[in-house]
């Protein structure tokens, strides 16, 4: 199934910004202290004109009521760090395949502004298409079917109506299934270049930035267009994985953390 663009797309006017940061796929979770510590340090020590989080900020999100329970102490801490940073620069959030249930209460707790999938950022020199990227991985048919199911309003309403503890267990089970499927694959999903190029043409963008695939690279497309893929974060790994992709004065560069 080829993805189509939604009727309404967020357009952010960033013409006055000189430094814009992009991150995705941090997969924050309580058992991984290194990623959170690195993220918290970044939020304290860096002051871009804007920060864009392009999905999978959290390893899993089972509903905003999580942060009001004893199960969500870590998540509440993460959102608190974001809220503090949002007093210094705007923070935009575009949902990923792990945290698409993150809703308005959590966004407010983190001082974040919600974005559509995809969105467009207009700078002084470029129009940048922003996406998590999972919707463009057309060859992963099993995931496409799963995504269609869990993004439906009916599925989400039924899931969120369940007790919190049950949702946590369901998410844990789904994660185990996902890990098993990944181990059985001889390839890892990637974005369909032709669809990415088509979206960029339709929205008149010369640059695309996305995450999801964990394959950080800059791909040069037709007519001088560029597709930048963000890294996932793992600061327990050797060597460490993860950096901030910074757009400064019309040029992209990686900022080590």
CSV table of C-alpha atoms in Angstrom, one decimal:
chain,number,residue,atom,x,y,z
A,1,UNK,CA,0.0,0.0,0.0
A,2,UNK,CA,1.6,3.3,-1.1
A,3,UNK,CA,1.2,6.0,1.5
A,4,UNK,CA,-0.6,9.2,0.5
A,5,UNK,CA,-0.1,12.6,2.0
A,6,UNK,CA,-2.7,13.8,4.6
A,7,UNK,CA,-5.1,16.6,3.8
A,8,UNK,CA,-3.6,18.8,6.5
A,9,UNK,CA,0.2,19.1,7.0
A,10,UNK,CA,1.9,21.2,9.7
A,11,UNK,CA,4.0,24.0,8.2
A,12,UNK,CA,6.6,25.6,10.5
A,13,UNK,CA,8.0,29.0,9.6
A,14,UNK,CA,11.6,29.0,10.6
A,15,UNK,CA,13.0,31.7,8.5
A,16,UNK,CA,14.3,33.7,11.5
A,17,UNK,CA,16.2,30.6,13.0
A,18,UNK,CA,19.9,30.2,12.5
A,19,UNK,CA,20.4,27.0,14.4
A,20,UNK,CA,17.9,24.1,14.2
A,21,UNK,CA,18.5,20.7,15.8
A,22,UNK,CA,17.0,17.3,14.7
A,23,UNK,CA,17.0,14.1,16.7
A,24,UNK,CA,15.0,10.8,16.6
A,25,UNK,CA,15.1,7.2,17.9
A,26,UNK,CA,16.4,7.9,21.4
A,27,UNK,CA,14.2,5.0,22.6
A,28,UNK,CA,14.3,6.4,26.2
A,29,UNK,CA,13.5,3.8,28.9
A,30,UNK,CA,14.3,3.4,32.5
A,31,UNK,CA,16.7,0.5,32.0
A,32,UNK,CA,18.9,2.6,29.7
A,33,UNK,CA,20.3,5.4,31.9
A,34,UNK,CA,23.1,6.4,29.5
A,35,UNK,CA,20.7,7.6,26.8
A,36,UNK,CA,18.7,9.7,29.2
A,37,UNK,CA,21.8,11.2,30.9
A,38,UNK,CA,23.1,12.2,27.4
A,39,UNK,CA,19.8,13.7,26.4
A,40,UNK,CA,19.4,15.6,29.7
A,41,UNK,CA,22.9,17.0,29.3
A,42,UNK,CA,22.1,18.1,25.7
A,43,UNK,CA,19.0,19.9,26.8
A,44,UNK,CA,20.9,21.7,29.5
A,45,UNK,CA,24.1,22.6,27.5
A,46,UNK,CA,22.7,23.4,24.1
A,47,UNK,CA,20.4,26.2,23.0
A,48,UNK,CA,19.3,25.9,19.4
A,49,UNK,CA,16.7,28.2,18.0
A,50,UNK,CA,14.4,25.1,17.7
A,51,UNK,CA,14.6,21.4,18.4
A,52,UNK,CA,12.7,18.8,16.3
A,53,UNK,CA,12.1,15.3,17.7
A,54,UNK,CA,11.1,13.1,14.8
A,55,UNK,CA,9.7,10.1,16.6
A,56,UNK,CA,10.6,7.2,18.9
A,57,UNK,CA,11.7,9.6,21.7
A,58,UNK,CA,10.5,6.8,24.0
A,59,UNK,CA,10.9,3.0,23.6
A,60,UNK,CA,7.2,2.6,24.2
A,61,UNK,CA,4.2,4.8,25.2
A,62,UNK,CA,1.0,3.2,26.4
A,63,UNK,CA,-1.0,6.3,27.2
A,64,UNK,CA,-0.7,9.7,28.9
A,65,UNK,CA,-2.1,8.4,32.2
A,66,UNK,CA,1.3,6.6,32.5
A,67,UNK,CA,2.9,9.8,33.9
A,68,UNK,CA,0.3,10.1,36.7
A,69,UNK,CA,1.1,6.6,38.0
A,70,UNK,CA,4.0,4.9,39.8
A,71,UNK,CA,4.8,3.1,36.6
A,72,UNK,CA,5.7,6.4,34.8
A,73,UNK,CA,8.2,8.1,37.1
A,74,UNK,CA,11.0,7.9,34.5
A,75,UNK,CA,8.8,9.1,31.7
A,76,UNK,CA,7.7,12.0,33.9
A,77,UNK,CA,11.3,12.9,34.6
A,78,UNK,CA,12.0,12.9,30.8
A,79,UNK,CA,9.1,15.2,30.1
A,80,UNK,CA,10.2,17.5,33.0
A,81,UNK,CA,13.6,17.9,31.4
A,82,UNK,CA,12.0,18.8,28.1
A,83,UNK,CA,9.6,21.3,29.8
A,84,UNK,CA,12.5,23.1,31.4
A,85,UNK,CA,14.3,23.3,28.1
A,86,UNK,CA,11.2,24.5,26.3
A,87,UNK,CA,11.4,27.8,28.3
A,88,UNK,CA,14.6,28.5,26.2
A,89,UNK,CA,13.7,27.2,22.8
A,90,UNK,CA,10.6,25.7,21.1
A,91,UNK,CA,10.5,21.9,20.9
A,92,UNK,CA,8.5,20.1,18.2
A,93,UNK,CA,7.4,16.5,18.4
A,94,UNK,CA,6.5,14.2,15.5
A,95,UNK,CA,5.3,10.7,16.6
A,96,UNK,CA,7.1,7.6,15.7
A,97,UNK,CA,6.1,3.9,15.7
A,98,UNK,CA,6.9,3.5,19.4
A,99,UNK,CA,5.3,6.6,20.8
A,100,UNK,CA,2.4,7.4,18.5
A,101,UNK,CA,0.0,7.2,21.5
A,102,UNK,CA,1.8,10.2,23.1
A,103,UNK,CA,-1.1,12.7,23.5
A,104,UNK,CA,-1.8,16.2,24.4
A,105,UNK,CA,-1.3,15.8,28.2
A,106,UNK,CA,2.2,14.4,27.7
A,107,UNK,CA,3.0,17.0,25.1
A,108,UNK,CA,2.0,19.8,27.5
A,109,UNK,CA,4.0,18.1,30.3
A,110,UNK,CA,7.0,18.2,28.0
A,111,UNK,CA,6.5,21.7,26.6
A,112,UNK,CA,6.3,20.2,23.1
A,113,UNK,CA,4.3,21.2,20.1
A,114,UNK,CA,2.7,18.4,18.0
A,115,UNK,CA,3.5,18.0,14.3
A,116,UNK,CA,1.6,16.1,11.6
A,117,UNK,CA,3.2,13.1,9.7
A,118,UNK,CA,4.8,14.5,7.6
A,119,UNK,CA,5.4,18.2,8.2
A,120,UNK,CA,7.3,20.9,6.4
A,121,UNK,CA,9.8,23.3,7.9
A,122,UNK,CA,10.6,26.5,5.9
A,123,UNK,CA,14.0,28.1,6.6
A,124,UNK,CA,15.8,31.0,5.0
A,125,UNK,CA,17.3,28.8,2.3
A,126,UNK,CA,15.3,25.4,2.2
A,127,UNK,CA,12.0,23.8,2.5
A,128,UNK,CA,12.6,20.7,4.7
A,129,UNK,CA,10.2,17.7,4.7
A,130,UNK,CA,10.1,16.1,8.2
A,131,UNK,CA,9.0,12.5,8.8
A,132,UNK,CA,9.6,9.7,11.2
A,133,UNK,CA,10.1,7.5,8.2
A,134,UNK,CA,8.2,4.3,9.0
A,135,UNK,CA,5.4,5.1,6.7
A,136,UNK,CA,7.8,5.1,3.7
A,137,UNK,CA,9.2,1.6,4.4
A,138,UNK,CA,7.1,-0.1,1.7
A,139,UNK,CA,8.9,-3.4,1.5
A,140,UNK,CA,8.2,-4.3,5.2
A,141,UNK,CA,4.7,-5.7,4.5
A,142,UNK,CA,4.1,-7.2,8.0
A,143,UNK,CA,4.9,-3.8,9.6
A,144,UNK,CA,2.7,-2.0,7.1
A,145,UNK,CA,-0.3,-4.1,8.1
A,146,UNK,CA,0.5,-3.7,11.8
A,147,UNK,CA,0.8,0.1,11.4
A,148,UNK,CA,-2.6,0.3,9.6
A,149,UNK,CA,-4.2,-1.5,12.5
A,150,UNK,CA,-2.7,0.4,15.5
A,151,UNK,CA,-3.1,3.8,13.9
A,152,UNK,CA,-6.9,3.3,13.5
A,153,UNK,CA,-9.0,5.3,15.9
A,154,UNK,CA,-11.0,2.2,16.9
A,155,UNK,CA,-7.9,0.2,17.9
A,156,UNK,CA,-6.4,3.1,19.8
A,157,UNK,CA,-9.7,3.8,21.7
A,158,UNK,CA,-10.1,0.1,22.6
A,159,UNK,CA,-6.4,-0.1,23.7
A,160,UNK,CA,-6.5,3.1,25.8
A,161,UNK,CA,-9.7,1.9,27.5
A,162,UNK,CA,-7.9,-1.1,29.0
A,163,UNK,CA,-6.3,-0.8,32.5
A,164,UNK,CA,-2.8,0.7,32.5
A,165,UNK,CA,-1.1,-2.5,33.8
A,166,UNK,CA,-2.7,-4.5,31.0
A,167,UNK,CA,-1.5,-2.0,28.4
A,168,UNK,CA,2.0,-2.3,29.8
A,169,UNK,CA,1.9,-6.1,29.4
A,170,UNK,CA,0.5,-5.9,25.9
A,171,UNK,CA,3.2,-3.5,24.9
A,172,UNK,CA,5.8,-5.8,26.4
A,173,UNK,CA,4.4,-8.7,24.4
A,174,UNK,CA,4.3,-6.8,21.2
A,175,UNK,CA,7.9,-5.7,21.7
A,176,UNK,CA,9.0,-9.3,22.2
A,177,UNK,CA,7.3,-10.3,19.0
A,178,UNK,CA,8.9,-7.4,17.1
A,179,UNK,CA,12.4,-8.5,18.4
A,180,UNK,CA,11.7,-12.0,17.2
A,181,UNK,CA,10.7,-10.9,13.8
A,182,UNK,CA,13.7,-8.7,13.5
A,183,UNK,CA,16.0,-11.6,14.4
A,184,UNK,CA,14.5,-13.7,11.6
A,185,UNK,CA,15.0,-11.1,8.9
A,186,UNK,CA,18.1,-11.1,6.7
A,187,UNK,CA,17.6,-7.4,5.9
A,188,UNK,CA,16.5,-4.2,7.7
A,189,UNK,CA,13.8,-2.0,6.4
A,190,UNK,CA,14.6,1.1,4.4
A,191,UNK,CA,12.7,4.0,3.0
A,192,UNK,CA,11.4,3.8,-0.5
A,193,UNK,CA,13.5,6.4,-2.3
A,194,UNK,CA,11.0,6.9,-5.1
A,195,UNK,CA,8.1,7.7,-2.7
A,196,UNK,CA,10.4,10.0,-0.7
A,197,UNK,CA,11.2,11.8,-3.9
A,198,UNK,CA,7.5,12.0,-4.8
A,199,UNK,CA,6.5,13.5,-1.5
A,200,UNK,CA,9.3,16.1,-1.7
A,201,UNK,CA,8.1,17.0,-5.2
A,202,UNK,CA,4.5,17.3,-4.1
A,203,UNK,CA,5.4,19.5,-1.1
A,204,UNK,CA,8.1,21.4,-3.0
A,205,UNK,CA,10.8,20.5,-0.6
A,206,UNK,CA,14.5,20.3,-1.4
A,207,UNK,CA,15.5,18.5,1.8
A,208,UNK,CA,14.1,15.6,3.8
A,209,UNK,CA,15.0,14.6,7.3
A,210,UNK,CA,13.7,11.4,9.0
A,211,UNK,CA,14.7,8.6,11.4
A,212,UNK,CA,13.3,5.1,12.0
A,213,UNK,CA,15.7,3.0,9.9
A,214,UNK,CA,18.8,3.5,12.1
A,215,UNK,CA,20.8,3.9,9.0
A,216,UNK,CA,22.3,7.4,9.3
A,217,UNK,CA,23.4,8.7,5.9
A,218,UNK,CA,22.7,11.5,3.4
A,219,UNK,CA,21.2,10.4,0.1
A,220,UNK,CA,21.3,12.6,-2.9
A,221,UNK,CA,18.2,12.4,-5.0
A,222,UNK,CA,17.0,14.0,-8.2
A,223,UNK,CA,17.3,17.7,-8.9
A,224,UNK,CA,19.8,18.3,-6.1
A,225,UNK,CA,17.4,17.1,-3.4
A,226,UNK,CA,18.9,15.5,-0.3
A,227,UNK,CA,17.4,13.0,2.1
A,228,UNK,CA,19.1,12.9,5.6
A,229,UNK,CA,18.6,9.9,7.8
A,230,UNK,CA,19.0,10.4,11.6
A,231,UNK,CA,20.8,7.9,13.8
A,232,UNK,CA,19.4,6.0,16.7
A,233,UNK,CA,20.9,6.5,20.1
A,234,UNK,CA,22.8,3.9,22.2
A,235,UNK,CA,25.3,5.4,24.5
A,236,UNK,CA,25.9,2.1,26.2
A,237,UNK,CA,27.2,0.6,23.0
A,238,UNK,CA,30.9,0.5,22.0
A,239,UNK,CA,31.4,2.7,20.1
A,240,UNK,CA,28.5,5.0,21.2
A,241,UNK,CA,25.7,5.6,18.6
A,242,UNK,CA,23.9,8.9,18.3
A,243,UNK,CA,24.4,12.5,17.6
A,244,UNK,CA,22.4,15.7,16.9
A,245,UNK,CA,21.9,16.6,13.3
A,246,UNK,CA,22.2,20.4,13.2
A,247,UNK,CA,21.2,22.8,10.5
A,248,UNK,CA,23.2,26.0,11.0
A,249,UNK,CA,23.5,28.9,8.5
A,250,UNK,CA,22.2,26.6,5.7
A,251,UNK,CA,24.5,23.7,6.3
A,252,UNK,CA,23.9,20.4,8.0
A,253,UNK,CA,26.4,18.8,10.4
A,254,UNK,CA,26.6,16.2,13.1
A,255,UNK,CA,27.1,17.4,16.6
A,256,UNK,CA,28.7,14.8,18.9
A,257,UNK,CA,27.4,14.4,22.4
